[in-house]
mmCIF file of C-alpha atoms (C1' of nucleotides) in Angstrom:
data_model
loop_
_atom_site.group_PDB
_atom_site.id
_atom_site.type_symbol
_atom_site.label_atom_id
_atom_site.label_comp_id
_atom_site.label_asym_id
_atom_site.label_seq_id
_atom_site.Cartn_x
_atom_site.Cartn_y
_atom_site.Cartn_z
ATOM 1 C CA MET A 1 -0.184 -0.232 -0.121
ATOM 2 C CA VAL A 2 0.684 3.355 -0.819
ATOM 3 C CA SER A 3 1.560 5.419 1.900
ATOM 4 C CA ALA A 4 -0.903 8.811 0.911
ATOM 5 C CA PRO A 5 0.633 12.404 0.028
ATOM 6 C CA LEU A 6 1.602 14.565 2.901
ATOM 7 C CA ALA A 7 -0.949 16.797 2.738
ATOM 8 C CA ALA A 8 -3.216 14.328 2.867
ATOM 9 C CA VAL A 9 -2.562 13.217 6.019
ATOM 10 C CA ARG A 10 -3.438 16.510 7.767
ATOM 11 C CA SER A 11 -5.911 16.308 10.131
ATOM 12 C CA GLY A 12 -9.146 17.671 9.127
ATOM 13 C CA ALA A 13 -11.183 18.618 6.154
ATOM 14 C CA PRO A 14 -9.918 20.089 3.037
ATOM 15 C CA ALA A 15 -8.471 23.503 2.005
ATOM 16 C CA LYS A 16 -11.355 24.583 -0.331
ATOM 17 C CA GLU A 17 -14.040 23.073 2.152
ATOM 18 C CA ARG A 18 -12.155 24.853 4.866
ATOM 19 C CA LEU A 19 -12.008 28.577 2.909
ATOM 20 C CA ARG A 20 -16.052 27.764 2.398
ATOM 21 C CA LEU A 21 -16.713 27.951 5.880
ATOM 22 C CA TRP A 22 -14.968 30.603 6.948
ATOM 23 C CA ILE A 23 -16.884 32.171 3.731
ATOM 24 C CA ARG A 24 -20.262 30.571 5.456
ATOM 25 C CA ILE A 25 -19.047 32.252 8.479
ATOM 26 C CA LEU A 26 -18.785 35.528 7.940
ATOM 27 C CA ARG A 27 -21.423 36.239 6.086
ATOM 28 C CA ALA A 28 -23.534 34.640 8.796
ATOM 29 C CA SER A 29 -21.981 36.940 10.843
ATOM 30 C CA ARG A 30 -22.190 40.194 9.139
ATOM 31 C CA LEU A 31 -26.037 38.831 8.142
ATOM 32 C CA ILE A 32 -26.604 39.197 12.116
ATOM 33 C CA GLU A 33 -24.415 41.848 12.941
ATOM 34 C CA ALA A 34 -26.516 43.713 10.412
ATOM 35 C CA VAL A 35 -29.811 43.731 11.669
ATOM 36 C CA LEU A 36 -28.252 43.843 14.885
ATOM 37 C CA ARG A 37 -27.117 46.938 14.048
ATOM 38 C CA GLU A 38 -30.502 48.230 12.673
ATOM 39 C CA ARG A 39 -32.665 47.202 15.515
ATOM 40 C CA LEU A 40 -30.381 48.953 17.986
ATOM 41 C CA LYS A 41 -29.877 52.395 16.405
ATOM 42 C CA THR A 42 -33.936 52.256 15.683
ATOM 43 C CA ARG A 43 -35.086 51.273 18.618
ATOM 44 C CA PHE A 44 -32.129 52.264 21.137
ATOM 45 C CA ASP A 45 -30.844 54.861 19.429
ATOM 46 C CA THR A 46 -27.563 53.499 19.889
ATOM 47 C CA THR A 47 -24.508 51.336 18.544
ATOM 48 C CA LEU A 48 -23.400 48.038 18.013
ATOM 49 C CA PRO A 49 -20.229 48.852 19.663
ATOM 50 C CA ARG A 50 -21.824 51.126 22.366
ATOM 51 C CA PHE A 51 -23.469 47.992 22.965
ATOM 52 C CA ASP A 52 -20.544 45.785 23.074
ATOM 53 C CA VAL A 53 -19.016 47.761 25.435
ATOM 54 C CA LEU A 54 -22.059 47.973 27.780
ATOM 55 C CA SER A 55 -21.843 44.536 28.011
ATOM 56 C CA ALA A 56 -18.152 44.292 28.886
ATOM 57 C CA LEU A 57 -18.606 46.339 31.683
ATOM 58 C CA ASP A 58 -22.303 44.866 32.543
ATOM 59 C CA ARG A 59 -19.744 41.568 33.834
ATOM 60 C CA ALA A 60 -17.739 43.438 35.838
ATOM 61 C CA PRO A 61 -19.387 45.427 38.280
ATOM 62 C CA GLU A 62 -15.501 46.324 39.589
ATOM 63 C CA GLY A 63 -15.225 47.851 36.561
ATOM 64 C CA MET A 64 -12.280 47.607 33.853
ATOM 65 C CA ALA A 65 -9.544 49.477 32.678
ATOM 66 C CA MET A 66 -9.354 50.521 29.270
ATOM 67 C CA SER A 67 -6.935 47.572 28.549
ATOM 68 C CA ASP A 68 -8.843 44.946 29.805
ATOM 69 C CA ILE A 69 -12.019 46.122 27.691
ATOM 70 C CA SER A 70 -10.396 45.968 24.232
ATOM 71 C CA ARG A 71 -8.825 42.852 25.284
ATOM 72 C CA PHE A 72 -12.384 41.329 26.070
ATOM 73 C CA LEU A 73 -13.661 43.104 22.634
ATOM 74 C CA LEU A 74 -10.871 42.060 20.448
ATOM 75 C CA VAL A 75 -10.795 45.879 19.109
ATOM 76 C CA SER A 76 -7.730 48.308 19.600
ATOM 77 C CA ASN A 77 -6.918 50.479 22.722
ATOM 78 C CA GLY A 78 -7.631 54.009 21.124
ATOM 79 C CA ASN A 79 -11.000 52.238 19.546
ATOM 80 C CA VAL A 80 -11.554 52.068 23.039
ATOM 81 C CA THR A 81 -10.736 55.188 23.944
ATOM 82 C CA GLY A 82 -13.740 57.020 21.282
ATOM 83 C CA ILE A 83 -16.198 55.016 22.634
ATOM 84 C CA VAL A 84 -15.634 55.343 26.347
ATOM 85 C CA GLU A 85 -15.601 58.963 25.806
ATOM 86 C CA ARG A 86 -19.134 58.677 24.300
ATOM 87 C CA LEU A 87 -20.426 56.522 27.087
ATOM 88 C CA VAL A 88 -19.156 59.134 29.551
ATOM 89 C CA THR A 89 -20.712 61.959 27.871
ATOM 90 C CA ASP A 90 -23.869 60.107 27.761
ATOM 91 C CA GLY A 91 -24.349 59.666 31.492
ATOM 92 C CA LEU A 92 -23.778 55.666 31.379
ATOM 93 C CA ALA A 93 -19.852 55.078 32.071
ATOM 94 C CA SER A 94 -17.599 56.473 34.740
ATOM 95 C CA ARG A 95 -13.988 56.335 34.854
ATOM 96 C CA THR A 96 -11.779 56.641 37.766
ATOM 97 C CA LYS A 97 -8.545 56.659 38.598
ATOM 98 C CA ARG A 98 -6.785 53.902 40.361
ATOM 99 C CA ASP A 99 -5.307 54.577 43.935
ATOM 100 C CA GLY A 100 -1.572 53.584 43.668
ATOM 101 C CA ASP A 101 -0.916 54.098 39.726
ATOM 102 C CA ARG A 102 -2.444 57.132 37.611
ATOM 103 C CA ARG A 103 -1.621 55.562 34.693
ATOM 104 C CA THR A 104 -4.769 53.571 34.696
ATOM 105 C CA SER A 105 -8.679 54.546 34.454
ATOM 106 C CA ILE A 106 -11.400 52.363 35.964
ATOM 107 C CA ILE A 107 -14.206 52.554 33.642
ATOM 108 C CA LYS A 108 -17.874 51.266 35.571
ATOM 109 C CA LEU A 109 -21.274 51.518 33.982
ATOM 110 C CA THR A 110 -23.006 54.528 35.920
ATOM 111 C CA PRO A 111 -26.566 52.940 37.632
ATOM 112 C CA GLN A 112 -28.656 54.872 34.341
ATOM 113 C CA GLY A 113 -25.566 52.434 32.393
ATOM 114 C CA LYS A 114 -26.890 49.343 33.518
ATOM 115 C CA ASP A 115 -30.327 49.687 33.652
ATOM 116 C CA ALA A 116 -30.063 51.323 29.935
ATOM 117 C CA PHE A 117 -27.959 47.950 29.321
ATOM 118 C CA ALA A 118 -30.568 45.830 31.077
ATOM 119 C CA ALA A 119 -33.212 46.936 28.598
ATOM 120 C CA MET A 120 -30.716 46.658 25.243
ATOM 121 C CA ALA A 121 -29.463 42.961 26.199
ATOM 122 C CA GLU A 122 -33.118 42.128 27.123
ATOM 123 C CA ALA A 123 -34.041 42.716 23.486
ATOM 124 C CA HIS A 124 -30.572 41.418 22.476
ATOM 125 C CA GLU A 125 -31.500 37.960 24.011
ATOM 126 C CA ARG A 126 -34.247 37.745 22.225
ATOM 127 C CA TRP A 127 -33.400 39.361 18.813
ATOM 128 C CA ILE A 128 -31.086 36.395 18.550
ATOM 129 C CA ASP A 129 -32.859 33.782 19.628
ATOM 130 C CA GLU A 130 -35.502 35.194 16.966
ATOM 131 C CA LEU A 131 -32.528 34.717 14.508
ATOM 132 C CA LEU A 132 -31.050 31.588 15.198
ATOM 133 C CA GLY A 133 -34.541 30.106 15.810
ATOM 134 C CA ASN A 134 -34.565 27.512 13.403
ATOM 135 C CA LEU A 135 -31.017 26.018 14.730
ATOM 136 C CA PRO A 136 -31.633 22.452 16.139
ATOM 137 C CA GLU A 137 -30.292 22.581 19.881
ATOM 138 C CA ASP A 138 -27.986 19.880 19.396
ATOM 139 C CA GLU A 139 -26.306 21.376 16.306
ATOM 140 C CA ALA A 140 -26.380 24.807 18.439
ATOM 141 C CA ARG A 141 -24.381 22.639 20.998
ATOM 142 C CA ALA A 142 -22.074 20.890 18.918
ATOM 143 C CA LEU A 143 -22.030 24.404 16.514
ATOM 144 C CA ALA A 144 -20.837 26.113 20.011
ATOM 145 C CA GLY A 145 -18.754 23.348 20.919
ATOM 146 C CA THR A 146 -16.490 23.712 18.274
ATOM 147 C CA LEU A 147 -16.081 27.019 17.987
ATOM 148 C CA LYS A 148 -14.868 27.150 21.704
ATOM 149 C CA THR A 149 -11.921 24.971 20.712
ATOM 150 C CA PHE A 150 -10.767 27.006 18.137
ATOM 151 C CA GLU A 151 -11.417 29.958 20.799
ATOM 152 C CA SER A 152 -9.226 28.383 23.032
ATOM 153 C CA ASN A 153 -6.577 27.485 19.899
ATOM 154 C CA TRP A 154 -5.826 31.041 19.032
ATOM 155 C CA GLU A 155 -5.939 32.663 21.813
ATOM 156 C CA GLY A 156 -2.363 34.200 22.635
ATOM 157 C CA GLY A 157 -1.883 32.588 18.784
ATOM 158 C CA ALA A 158 -1.783 34.342 15.721
ATOM 159 C CA MET B 1 -50.832 15.081 31.419
ATOM 160 C CA VAL B 2 -50.231 18.929 31.280
ATOM 161 C CA SER B 3 -49.591 21.016 28.217
ATOM 162 C CA ALA B 4 -45.994 22.953 28.140
ATOM 163 C CA PRO B 5 -45.667 26.789 28.729
ATOM 164 C CA LEU B 6 -45.544 28.257 25.555
ATOM 165 C CA ALA B 7 -42.457 28.951 25.154
ATOM 166 C CA ALA B 8 -40.734 25.524 25.628
ATOM 167 C CA VAL B 9 -42.824 24.776 22.525
ATOM 168 C CA ARG B 10 -41.092 26.375 20.481
ATOM 169 C CA SER B 11 -38.237 24.483 18.382
ATOM 170 C CA GLY B 12 -34.403 24.171 18.790
ATOM 171 C CA ALA B 13 -32.094 25.483 21.265
ATOM 172 C CA PRO B 14 -33.125 27.541 24.423
ATOM 173 C CA ALA B 15 -32.649 31.522 24.304
ATOM 174 C CA LYS B 16 -29.205 31.059 26.004
ATOM 175 C CA GLU B 17 -27.675 28.666 24.252
ATOM 176 C CA ARG B 18 -28.708 30.311 21.103
ATOM 177 C CA LEU B 19 -27.234 33.804 22.881
ATOM 178 C CA ARG B 20 -23.952 31.698 23.492
ATOM 179 C CA LEU B 21 -23.721 30.434 20.015
ATOM 180 C CA TRP B 22 -23.534 34.035 18.405
ATOM 181 C CA ILE B 23 -20.956 35.109 20.289
ATOM 182 C CA ARG B 24 -18.913 32.689 19.828
ATOM 183 C CA ILE B 25 -19.486 32.606 16.144
ATOM 184 C CA LEU B 26 -18.886 36.656 16.774
ATOM 185 C CA ARG B 27 -15.706 36.350 18.729
ATOM 186 C CA ALA B 28 -14.493 33.647 15.904
ATOM 187 C CA SER B 29 -14.498 35.723 13.096
ATOM 188 C CA ARG B 30 -13.153 38.581 14.985
ATOM 189 C CA LEU B 31 -10.101 36.658 15.633
ATOM 190 C CA ILE B 32 -9.511 35.380 11.947
ATOM 191 C CA GLU B 33 -10.644 38.696 11.025
ATOM 192 C CA ALA B 34 -7.815 40.088 12.816
ATOM 193 C CA VAL B 35 -5.443 37.688 11.652
ATOM 194 C CA LEU B 36 -5.870 37.944 8.005
ATOM 195 C CA ARG B 37 -6.453 41.971 8.132
ATOM 196 C CA GLU B 38 -2.821 41.948 9.488
ATOM 197 C CA ARG B 39 -1.001 39.490 7.275
ATOM 198 C CA LEU B 40 -2.930 41.166 4.292
ATOM 199 C CA LYS B 41 -1.655 44.601 5.520
ATOM 200 C CA THR B 42 1.765 43.228 5.864
ATOM 201 C CA ARG B 43 2.474 40.885 3.414
ATOM 202 C CA PHE B 44 0.385 42.779 0.590
ATOM 203 C CA ASP B 45 0.183 46.179 1.834
ATOM 204 C CA THR B 46 -4.004 45.971 1.414
ATOM 205 C CA THR B 47 -7.023 46.297 3.723
ATOM 206 C CA LEU B 48 -9.955 43.133 4.333
ATOM 207 C CA PRO B 49 -12.252 45.561 2.539
ATOM 208 C CA ARG B 50 -9.876 45.890 -0.373
ATOM 209 C CA PHE B 51 -9.261 42.212 -0.527
ATOM 210 C CA ASP B 52 -13.213 41.583 -0.466
ATOM 211 C CA VAL B 53 -13.969 44.012 -3.445
ATOM 212 C CA LEU B 54 -11.655 42.167 -5.743
ATOM 213 C CA SER B 55 -12.441 39.215 -4.660
ATOM 214 C CA ALA B 56 -15.717 39.763 -5.910
ATOM 215 C CA LEU B 57 -14.770 41.569 -9.158
ATOM 216 C CA ASP B 58 -12.572 38.324 -9.687
ATOM 217 C CA ARG B 59 -15.508 35.691 -10.160
ATOM 218 C CA ALA B 60 -17.154 38.562 -12.627
ATOM 219 C CA PRO B 61 -14.711 38.623 -15.871
ATOM 220 C CA GLU B 62 -17.522 40.729 -17.309
ATOM 221 C CA GLY B 63 -17.470 42.889 -14.406
ATOM 222 C CA MET B 64 -19.536 44.105 -12.207
ATOM 223 C CA ALA B 65 -21.759 47.156 -10.690
ATOM 224 C CA MET B 66 -21.691 49.424 -7.723
ATOM 225 C CA SER B 67 -25.357 48.250 -6.174
ATOM 226 C CA ASP B 68 -24.236 44.387 -7.050
ATOM 227 C CA ILE B 69 -20.672 44.427 -5.340
ATOM 228 C CA SER B 70 -22.490 45.772 -2.271
ATOM 229 C CA ARG B 71 -25.185 43.465 -2.373
ATOM 230 C CA PHE B 72 -23.119 40.924 -2.888
ATOM 231 C CA LEU B 73 -20.718 42.065 -0.029
ATOM 232 C CA LEU B 74 -23.012 42.867 2.101
ATOM 233 C CA VAL B 75 -21.970 46.621 3.066
ATOM 234 C CA SER B 76 -23.838 49.855 2.338
ATOM 235 C CA ASN B 77 -23.832 51.678 -1.637
ATOM 236 C CA GLY B 78 -21.612 54.350 -0.207
ATOM 237 C CA ASN B 79 -19.564 52.274 1.608
ATOM 238 C CA VAL B 80 -17.588 51.078 -1.806
ATOM 239 C CA THR B 81 -17.555 54.109 -3.678
ATOM 240 C CA GLY B 82 -14.446 54.705 -1.714
ATOM 241 C CA ILE B 83 -12.987 51.794 -2.083
ATOM 242 C CA VAL B 84 -13.333 51.321 -5.703
ATOM 243 C CA GLU B 85 -12.152 54.411 -6.530
ATOM 244 C CA ARG B 86 -8.515 53.645 -4.656
ATOM 245 C CA LEU B 87 -9.045 50.595 -6.139
ATOM 246 C CA VAL B 88 -9.155 52.411 -9.853
ATOM 247 C CA THR B 89 -6.741 54.689 -7.991
ATOM 248 C CA ASP B 90 -3.937 51.800 -7.770
ATOM 249 C CA GLY B 91 -4.686 50.745 -11.200
ATOM 250 C CA LEU B 92 -6.024 47.334 -9.561
ATOM 251 C CA ALA B 93 -9.960 48.039 -10.962
ATOM 252 C CA SER B 94 -11.430 50.366 -14.178
ATOM 253 C CA ARG B 95 -14.108 51.580 -14.513
ATOM 254 C CA THR B 96 -16.546 52.150 -18.000
ATOM 255 C CA LYS B 97 -19.824 53.109 -18.715
ATOM 256 C CA ARG B 98 -22.583 50.537 -19.673
ATOM 257 C CA ASP B 99 -23.594 51.323 -22.799
ATOM 258 C CA GLY B 100 -27.309 52.571 -22.928
ATOM 259 C CA ASP B 101 -27.297 53.461 -19.537
ATOM 260 C CA ARG B 102 -24.993 56.196 -18.291
ATOM 261 C CA ARG B 103 -26.284 56.112 -14.448
ATOM 262 C CA THR B 104 -24.670 52.842 -13.551
ATOM 263 C CA SER B 105 -20.830 51.755 -13.977
ATOM 264 C CA ILE B 106 -19.026 48.981 -14.686
ATOM 265 C CA ILE B 107 -15.826 47.905 -12.465
ATOM 266 C CA LYS B 108 -13.203 44.823 -13.808
ATOM 267 C CA LEU B 109 -9.983 44.208 -12.675
ATOM 268 C CA THR B 110 -7.267 45.064 -14.980
ATOM 269 C CA PRO B 111 -4.828 42.428 -15.512
ATOM 270 C CA GLN B 112 -3.116 44.049 -12.777
ATOM 271 C CA GLY B 113 -5.613 43.872 -10.829
ATOM 272 C CA LYS B 114 -6.101 40.541 -11.804
ATOM 273 C CA ASP B 115 -2.284 39.195 -10.933
ATOM 274 C CA ALA B 116 -2.990 41.217 -7.400
ATOM 275 C CA PHE B 117 -5.729 39.140 -6.600
ATOM 276 C CA ALA B 118 -4.381 36.130 -7.405
ATOM 277 C CA ALA B 119 -1.495 36.511 -4.823
ATOM 278 C CA MET B 120 -3.487 37.295 -2.262
ATOM 279 C CA ALA B 121 -6.117 34.592 -3.242
ATOM 280 C CA GLU B 122 -3.596 31.695 -3.071
ATOM 281 C CA ALA B 123 -1.799 33.344 0.921
ATOM 282 C CA HIS B 124 -5.772 33.803 2.338
ATOM 283 C CA GLU B 125 -6.621 30.111 1.338
ATOM 284 C CA ARG B 126 -3.433 28.771 3.048
ATOM 285 C CA TRP B 127 -3.934 31.055 6.070
ATOM 286 C CA ILE B 128 -7.786 29.799 6.166
ATOM 287 C CA ASP B 129 -6.556 26.513 5.851
ATOM 288 C CA GLU B 130 -4.548 26.707 8.196
ATOM 289 C CA LEU B 131 -5.970 28.812 10.917
ATOM 290 C CA LEU B 132 -8.925 26.098 10.644
ATOM 291 C CA GLY B 133 -6.615 23.452 10.204
ATOM 292 C CA ASN B 134 -8.147 21.903 14.325
ATOM 293 C CA LEU B 135 -11.795 21.260 12.841
ATOM 294 C CA PRO B 136 -12.610 17.209 11.140
ATOM 295 C CA GLU B 137 -14.330 16.995 7.813
ATOM 296 C CA ASP B 138 -17.363 16.162 9.145
ATOM 297 C CA GLU B 139 -18.139 18.786 12.147
ATOM 298 C CA ALA B 140 -17.069 21.675 8.563
ATOM 299 C CA ARG B 141 -19.381 20.073 6.244
ATOM 300 C CA ALA B 142 -21.926 20.020 10.051
ATOM 301 C CA LEU B 143 -20.976 23.289 10.564
ATOM 302 C CA ALA B 144 -21.235 24.852 7.334
ATOM 303 C CA GLY B 145 -24.559 22.928 5.812
ATOM 304 C CA THR B 146 -26.237 24.927 9.335
ATOM 305 C CA LEU B 147 -24.709 27.619 7.761
ATOM 306 C CA LYS B 148 -25.512 27.465 4.447
ATOM 307 C CA THR B 149 -29.176 27.117 5.783
ATOM 308 C CA PHE B 150 -29.298 30.374 7.962
ATOM 309 C CA GLU B 151 -28.277 32.445 5.453
ATOM 310 C CA SER B 152 -31.268 31.194 2.901
ATOM 311 C CA ASN B 153 -33.216 31.718 5.818
ATOM 312 C CA TRP B 154 -32.380 35.032 5.566
ATOM 313 C CA GLU B 155 -31.557 36.026 2.390
ATOM 314 C CA GLY B 156 -34.030 39.217 1.990
ATOM 315 C CA GLY B 157 -35.629 38.868 5.280
ATOM 316 C CA ALA B 158 -34.262 40.502 8.341
ATOM 317 C "C1'" DG C 1 -42.329 66.088 -25.125
ATOM 318 C "C1'" DT C 2 -42.744 67.276 -20.059
ATOM 319 C "C1'" DA C 3 -43.732 65.923 -15.163
ATOM 320 C "C1'" DT C 4 -43.468 62.349 -12.118
ATOM 321 C "C1'" DG C 5 -41.283 58.346 -10.216
ATOM 322 C "C1'" DA C 6 -37.822 54.986 -10.143
ATOM 323 C "C1'" DA C 7 -32.838 53.180 -10.095
ATOM 324 C "C1'" DA C 8 -27.538 53.613 -9.432
ATOM 325 C "C1'" DT C 9 -24.733 56.258 -7.797
ATOM 326 C "C1'" DT C 10 -22.228 60.275 -4.616
ATOM 327 C "C1'" DT C 11 -21.861 62.395 -1.479
ATOM 328 C "C1'" DT C 12 -22.170 64.152 3.896
ATOM 329 C "C1'" DA C 13 -21.602 63.861 8.566
ATOM 330 C "C1'" DA C 14 -21.231 61.227 12.473
ATOM 331 C "C1'" DG C 15 -19.331 57.414 14.402
ATOM 332 C "C1'" DG C 16 -16.066 53.131 13.872
ATOM 333 C "C1'" DT C 17 -11.853 51.099 13.610
ATOM 334 C "C1'" DT C 18 -6.110 50.274 13.116
ATOM 335 C "C1'" DG C 19 -1.464 50.440 13.554
ATOM 336 C "C1'" DA C 20 2.367 54.017 14.939
ATOM 337 C "C1'" DA C 21 3.926 58.062 17.475
ATOM 338 C "C1'" DA C 22 3.266 60.578 21.789
ATOM 339 C "C1'" DT C 23 2.269 61.371 26.435
ATOM 340 C "C1'" DA C 24 2.376 60.246 31.093
ATOM 341 C "C1'" DT C 25 3.320 57.324 34.571
ATOM 342 C "C1'" DA C 26 5.551 52.860 37.010
ATOM 343 C "C1'" DT C 27 9.392 49.763 37.755
ATOM 344 C "C1'" DT C 28 13.760 48.224 37.842
ATOM 345 C "C1'" DC C 29 18.541 47.926 37.982
ATOM 346 C "C1'" DG C 30 23.558 50.013 38.226
ATOM 347 C "C1'" DC D 1 19.764 58.557 42.958
ATOM 348 C "C1'" DG D 2 18.822 58.607 37.691
ATOM 349 C "C1'" DA D 3 18.995 56.119 33.511
ATOM 350 C "C1'" DA D 4 16.818 53.141 31.551
ATOM 351 C "C1'" DT D 5 12.534 49.881 30.324
ATOM 352 C "C1'" DA D 6 7.907 49.146 30.377
ATOM 353 C "C1'" DT D 7 3.150 50.158 30.905
ATOM 354 C "C1'" DA D 8 -1.658 52.271 30.320
ATOM 355 C "C1'" DT D 9 -3.256 55.837 27.507
ATOM 356 C "C1'" DT D 10 -4.319 59.028 24.093
ATOM 357 C "C1'" DT D 11 -3.770 61.187 19.584
ATOM 358 C "C1'" DC D 12 -3.131 60.824 14.881
ATOM 359 C "C1'" DA D 13 -3.751 60.334 10.000
ATOM 360 C "C1'" DA D 14 -5.656 57.049 7.201
ATOM 361 C "C1'" DC D 15 -9.174 54.356 6.215
ATOM 362 C "C1'" DC D 16 -13.889 52.052 6.955
ATOM 363 C "C1'" DT D 17 -18.613 52.046 7.637
ATOM 364 C "C1'" DT D 18 -23.645 53.552 7.642
ATOM 365 C "C1'" DA D 19 -27.881 56.071 6.656
ATOM 366 C "C1'" DA D 20 -29.354 59.768 4.683
ATOM 367 C "C1'" DA D 21 -29.509 63.702 1.127
ATOM 368 C "C1'" DA D 22 -28.648 64.961 -3.403
ATOM 369 C "C1'" DT D 23 -27.571 63.741 -8.355
ATOM 370 C "C1'" DT D 24 -28.371 62.240 -12.586
ATOM 371 C "C1'" DT D 25 -30.002 59.444 -15.679
ATOM 372 C "C1'" DC D 26 -33.216 56.106 -17.428
ATOM 373 C "C1'" DA D 27 -38.652 54.921 -18.076
ATOM 374 C "C1'" DT D 28 -43.531 56.059 -18.153
ATOM 375 C "C1'" DA D 29 -47.442 58.161 -18.238
ATOM 376 C "C1'" DC D 30 -50.072 61.389 -19.275
#
DNA sequence: GTATGAAATTTTAAGGTTGAAATATATTCG
DNA sequence: CGAATATATTTCAACCTTAAAATTTCATAC
């Protein structure tokens, strides 16, 4: 028996299959994002990036440094500066200096920010539920598991 | 026997499961996009949006209208204007008027654009192959199938 | 043929995004 | 201490992105 060519030894789907999969992932997320963006705009007069930052802050009652936010959301440092700035202007977030290190800003939700986010999060969950509604439970679970593996493989990699 | 509460009649995974899945999809695509963006920048001195437009044009040898491009890429009309403008400036694309309708521009790759894209596409496929390398073939196929169903459900919807 | 409305595209204003340079503060170590 | 180095953040220039308004051209119906 002749051994398989080197490329075939590689585990997993062939390259073309992976490429097609990537394009599907990309299109799916863009479609969903477009819907979310539009609804956040019309119903809450806000944007997806703002929602993302609020969402990050909401899970950190003790507050987050700017760099924590950018790392968590996978966006650049400078990006977060502008978004947080507008959230602070709108009274949804606050920035304070950390004791002992004047470089670090601690960003927190204000009570108003918490309330605003709670309303958005509730709607957001309903929207996602609607958009992914056709997905059978077992597929959802399998898909989530697969993607989780990716993430842990990539973290810190690149 | 008492009938199940209305919410439980809904087919598919529960809301929280779907929400988690969506967050995973989003993070996966952002992670991949970040890698692609960085590599396109360092190795080809270009951007992801430019690559996307070149990619769309490459599959249409007879050219595309501006609105075809934006529809295909799921981005706004005005967005495409700027990107194509820069591609034309760089000599990678050309715009001509269609006979009989002076509103419509036909955008095509120049020979230089075709060559440039061919090189990028080859690298791009390798990168995706590398990034999705751990994915077993059956999971890849399942995932792609699921996502395809979504897309067809959404097309025209929203 | 002229007005009316539709279609393709561009322009505009506001905001998001990046990578790199600049700024400010902390830490380390000679 | 003081210099060099590292860390946290902001600023900057360039580009991307959207939604909405404006422009240009076409098609249709009087």
